[in-house]
Amino acid sequence: GMYFPSIGTLRSKYVPDSHRSVIMNLFGIPLNVLVVGVFLSIQKLGLQGALSISSCALGLATVCMFRLKGKVALEAAATS
């Protein structure tokens, strides 16, 4: 139950209001391409392949999150 309030708080903190809809739509495009690609090739991939792709995407998102966290910490240290 905390996902959407947390994401909303992060969006309001890091994404400017004037560009929020464009940025969120641009981030949605790769996600939709990934989902359609997996669904179209599910016969070749099988369940294990589809879950492997999902795990890789989740791992990539985790790496990106830690890099963003590091950049925010550097920014905070530079401003204080």
Short mmCIF file of N, CA and C in Angstrom, two decimals:
data_model
loop_
_atom_site.label_atom_id
_atom_site.label_comp_id
_atom_site.label_asym_id
_atom_site.label_seq_id
_atom_site.Cartn_x
_atom_site.Cartn_y
_atom_site.Cartn_z
N GLY A 1 0.79 -1.19 0.00
CA GLY A 1 0.00 0.00 0.00
C GLY A 1 0.84 1.27 0.00
N MET A 2 2.15 1.14 0.11
CA MET A 2 3.01 2.33 0.18
C MET A 2 3.65 2.68 -1.16
N TYR A 3 3.48 1.85 -2.18
CA TYR A 3 4.17 2.07 -3.45
C TYR A 3 3.76 3.40 -4.10
N PHE A 4 2.48 3.58 -4.35
CA PHE A 4 2.04 4.77 -5.08
C PHE A 4 2.28 6.07 -4.32
N PRO A 5 2.06 6.13 -3.00
CA PRO A 5 2.43 7.36 -2.29
C PRO A 5 3.93 7.64 -2.34
N SER A 6 4.74 6.60 -2.23
CA SER A 6 6.19 6.78 -2.28
C SER A 6 6.64 7.28 -3.65
N ILE A 7 6.13 6.66 -4.70
CA ILE A 7 6.49 7.07 -6.06
C ILE A 7 6.01 8.49 -6.33
N GLY A 8 4.83 8.83 -5.87
CA GLY A 8 4.33 10.19 -6.05
C GLY A 8 5.21 11.22 -5.36
N THR A 9 5.69 10.89 -4.17
CA THR A 9 6.58 11.79 -3.45
C THR A 9 7.90 11.95 -4.19
N LEU A 10 8.46 10.85 -4.68
CA LEU A 10 9.71 10.92 -5.42
C LEU A 10 9.55 11.71 -6.72
N ARG A 11 8.44 11.49 -7.41
CA ARG A 11 8.20 12.24 -8.65
C ARG A 11 8.13 13.73 -8.39
N SER A 12 7.41 14.11 -7.34
CA SER A 12 7.26 15.54 -7.06
C SER A 12 8.59 16.16 -6.63
N LYS A 13 9.48 15.35 -6.04
CA LYS A 13 10.77 15.87 -5.59
C LYS A 13 11.78 16.00 -6.72
N TYR A 14 11.81 15.05 -7.65
CA TYR A 14 12.87 15.00 -8.65
C TYR A 14 12.45 15.38 -10.07
N VAL A 15 11.16 15.33 -10.37
CA VAL A 15 10.71 15.62 -11.74
C VAL A 15 9.92 16.93 -11.71
N PRO A 16 10.37 17.93 -12.48
CA PRO A 16 9.66 19.21 -12.48
C PRO A 16 8.22 19.07 -13.01
N ASP A 17 7.32 19.84 -12.43
CA ASP A 17 5.91 19.78 -12.81
C ASP A 17 5.70 20.06 -14.29
N SER A 18 6.46 21.00 -14.83
CA SER A 18 6.26 21.42 -16.22
C SER A 18 6.61 20.31 -17.22
N HIS A 19 7.44 19.37 -16.82
CA HIS A 19 7.89 18.32 -17.74
C HIS A 19 7.46 16.92 -17.30
N ARG A 20 6.72 16.82 -16.22
CA ARG A 20 6.42 15.52 -15.62
C ARG A 20 5.70 14.57 -16.58
N SER A 21 4.68 15.03 -17.26
CA SER A 21 3.92 14.11 -18.12
C SER A 21 4.77 13.61 -19.28
N VAL A 22 5.58 14.48 -19.87
CA VAL A 22 6.44 14.07 -20.98
C VAL A 22 7.47 13.06 -20.51
N ILE A 23 8.10 13.34 -19.39
CA ILE A 23 9.14 12.43 -18.87
C ILE A 23 8.54 11.07 -18.51
N MET A 24 7.40 11.06 -17.87
CA MET A 24 6.79 9.79 -17.49
C MET A 24 6.36 8.99 -18.71
N ASN A 25 5.86 9.67 -19.75
CA ASN A 25 5.50 8.97 -20.98
C ASN A 25 6.73 8.41 -21.68
N LEU A 26 7.84 9.15 -21.67
CA LEU A 26 9.06 8.65 -22.29
C LEU A 26 9.63 7.44 -21.55
N PHE A 27 9.49 7.42 -20.23
CA PHE A 27 9.94 6.26 -19.48
C PHE A 27 9.02 5.06 -19.69
N GLY A 28 7.77 5.31 -20.05
CA GLY A 28 6.84 4.20 -20.27
C GLY A 28 7.07 3.48 -21.59
N ILE A 29 7.66 4.15 -22.56
CA ILE A 29 7.87 3.54 -23.88
C ILE A 29 8.77 2.31 -23.81
N PRO A 30 9.96 2.39 -23.18
CA PRO A 30 10.79 1.17 -23.11
C PRO A 30 10.12 0.03 -22.34
N LEU A 31 9.37 0.37 -21.33
CA LEU A 31 8.67 -0.67 -20.57
C LEU A 31 7.66 -1.38 -21.47
N ASN A 32 6.90 -0.62 -22.23
CA ASN A 32 5.91 -1.23 -23.13
C ASN A 32 6.59 -2.05 -24.22
N VAL A 33 7.73 -1.58 -24.74
CA VAL A 33 8.47 -2.35 -25.75
C VAL A 33 8.95 -3.67 -25.16
N LEU A 34 9.44 -3.63 -23.93
CA LEU A 34 9.89 -4.85 -23.26
C LEU A 34 8.74 -5.84 -23.08
N VAL A 35 7.62 -5.36 -22.62
CA VAL A 35 6.46 -6.24 -22.38
C VAL A 35 5.96 -6.85 -23.68
N VAL A 36 5.81 -6.03 -24.71
CA VAL A 36 5.33 -6.55 -26.00
C VAL A 36 6.34 -7.54 -26.58
N GLY A 37 7.63 -7.22 -26.47
CA GLY A 37 8.65 -8.12 -26.98
C GLY A 37 8.63 -9.48 -26.30
N VAL A 38 8.46 -9.49 -24.99
CA VAL A 38 8.40 -10.75 -24.25
C VAL A 38 7.14 -11.52 -24.62
N PHE A 39 6.01 -10.81 -24.73
CA PHE A 39 4.76 -11.51 -25.08
C PHE A 39 4.80 -12.08 -26.49
N LEU A 40 5.43 -11.37 -27.42
CA LEU A 40 5.50 -11.87 -28.79
C LEU A 40 6.45 -13.06 -28.92
N SER A 41 7.43 -13.16 -28.06
CA SER A 41 8.38 -14.26 -28.16
C SER A 41 8.27 -15.25 -27.01
N ILE A 42 7.12 -15.30 -26.37
CA ILE A 42 6.94 -16.19 -25.22
C ILE A 42 7.05 -17.66 -25.61
N GLN A 43 6.68 -17.99 -26.85
CA GLN A 43 6.79 -19.38 -27.29
C GLN A 43 8.25 -19.81 -27.38
N LYS A 44 9.13 -18.91 -27.82
CA LYS A 44 10.56 -19.22 -27.93
C LYS A 44 11.24 -19.16 -26.56
N LEU A 45 10.86 -18.19 -25.74
CA LEU A 45 11.52 -17.98 -24.46
C LEU A 45 11.11 -19.00 -23.41
N GLY A 46 9.84 -19.32 -23.39
CA GLY A 46 9.31 -20.16 -22.33
C GLY A 46 9.18 -19.36 -21.05
N LEU A 47 8.70 -19.99 -20.03
CA LEU A 47 8.49 -19.32 -18.75
C LEU A 47 9.82 -18.90 -18.13
N GLN A 48 10.81 -19.77 -18.19
CA GLN A 48 12.11 -19.45 -17.60
C GLN A 48 12.76 -18.27 -18.31
N GLY A 49 12.67 -18.21 -19.61
CA GLY A 49 13.25 -17.09 -20.36
C GLY A 49 12.55 -15.78 -20.05
N ALA A 50 11.22 -15.82 -19.96
CA ALA A 50 10.46 -14.61 -19.64
C ALA A 50 10.80 -14.11 -18.25
N LEU A 51 10.91 -15.02 -17.29
CA LEU A 51 11.28 -14.62 -15.93
C LEU A 51 12.72 -14.14 -15.86
N SER A 52 13.59 -14.70 -16.69
CA SER A 52 14.98 -14.23 -16.73
C SER A 52 15.06 -12.80 -17.23
N ILE A 53 14.29 -12.49 -18.26
CA ILE A 53 14.27 -11.12 -18.78
C ILE A 53 13.73 -10.17 -17.72
N SER A 54 12.70 -10.58 -17.02
CA SER A 54 12.14 -9.76 -15.95
C SER A 54 13.17 -9.54 -14.84
N SER A 55 13.90 -10.58 -14.49
CA SER A 55 14.92 -10.46 -13.45
C SER A 55 16.04 -9.53 -13.89
N CYS A 56 16.45 -9.62 -15.14
CA CYS A 56 17.49 -8.73 -15.66
C CYS A 56 17.02 -7.28 -15.66
N ALA A 57 15.79 -7.05 -16.05
CA ALA A 57 15.24 -5.69 -16.04
C ALA A 57 15.18 -5.14 -14.61
N LEU A 58 14.79 -5.98 -13.67
CA LEU A 58 14.75 -5.56 -12.27
C LEU A 58 16.15 -5.27 -11.74
N GLY A 59 17.12 -6.09 -12.12
CA GLY A 59 18.50 -5.84 -11.72
C GLY A 59 19.04 -4.54 -12.30
N LEU A 60 18.73 -4.26 -13.55
CA LEU A 60 19.14 -3.00 -14.17
C LEU A 60 18.50 -1.81 -13.47
N ALA A 61 17.24 -1.94 -13.11
CA ALA A 61 16.56 -0.86 -12.38
C ALA A 61 17.19 -0.64 -11.01
N THR A 62 17.62 -1.72 -10.36
CA THR A 62 18.28 -1.59 -9.06
C THR A 62 19.61 -0.86 -9.19
N VAL A 63 20.38 -1.20 -10.21
CA VAL A 63 21.65 -0.52 -10.45
C VAL A 63 21.42 0.97 -10.71
N CYS A 64 20.43 1.27 -11.53
CA CYS A 64 20.11 2.68 -11.81
C CYS A 64 19.67 3.42 -10.55
N MET A 65 18.93 2.75 -9.69
CA MET A 65 18.48 3.37 -8.45
C MET A 65 19.67 3.72 -7.55
N PHE A 66 20.63 2.80 -7.44
CA PHE A 66 21.80 3.07 -6.60
C PHE A 66 22.66 4.19 -7.19
N ARG A 67 22.76 4.25 -8.51
CA ARG A 67 23.53 5.34 -9.13
C ARG A 67 22.84 6.68 -8.89
N LEU A 68 21.51 6.71 -9.00
CA LEU A 68 20.77 7.94 -8.73
C LEU A 68 20.93 8.35 -7.27
N LYS A 69 20.87 7.38 -6.39
CA LYS A 69 21.03 7.67 -4.96
C LYS A 69 22.41 8.26 -4.68
N GLY A 70 23.44 7.74 -5.34
CA GLY A 70 24.79 8.26 -5.17
C GLY A 70 24.91 9.69 -5.68
N LYS A 71 24.29 9.97 -6.83
CA LYS A 71 24.34 11.32 -7.38
C LYS A 71 23.61 12.31 -6.49
N VAL A 72 22.49 11.90 -5.92
CA VAL A 72 21.73 12.78 -5.02
C VAL A 72 22.55 13.05 -3.76
N ALA A 73 23.24 12.04 -3.25
CA ALA A 73 24.08 12.23 -2.06
C ALA A 73 25.23 13.20 -2.36
N LEU A 74 25.83 13.08 -3.54
CA LEU A 74 26.89 14.01 -3.92
C LEU A 74 26.38 15.44 -4.05
N GLU A 75 25.19 15.58 -4.63
CA GLU A 75 24.58 16.90 -4.75
C GLU A 75 24.30 17.50 -3.39
N ALA A 76 23.77 16.69 -2.48
CA ALA A 76 23.45 17.16 -1.15
C ALA A 76 24.71 17.56 -0.39
N ALA A 77 25.78 16.83 -0.58
CA ALA A 77 27.04 17.14 0.09
C ALA A 77 27.64 18.44 -0.49
N ALA A 78 27.45 18.67 -1.78
CA ALA A 78 28.02 19.84 -2.42
C ALA A 78 27.27 21.13 -2.02
N THR A 79 25.98 21.00 -1.77
CA THR A 79 25.18 22.17 -1.42
C THR A 79 25.25 22.53 0.06
N SER A 80 25.67 21.58 0.88
CA SER A 80 25.71 21.89 2.33
C SER A 80 27.11 22.15 2.81
#
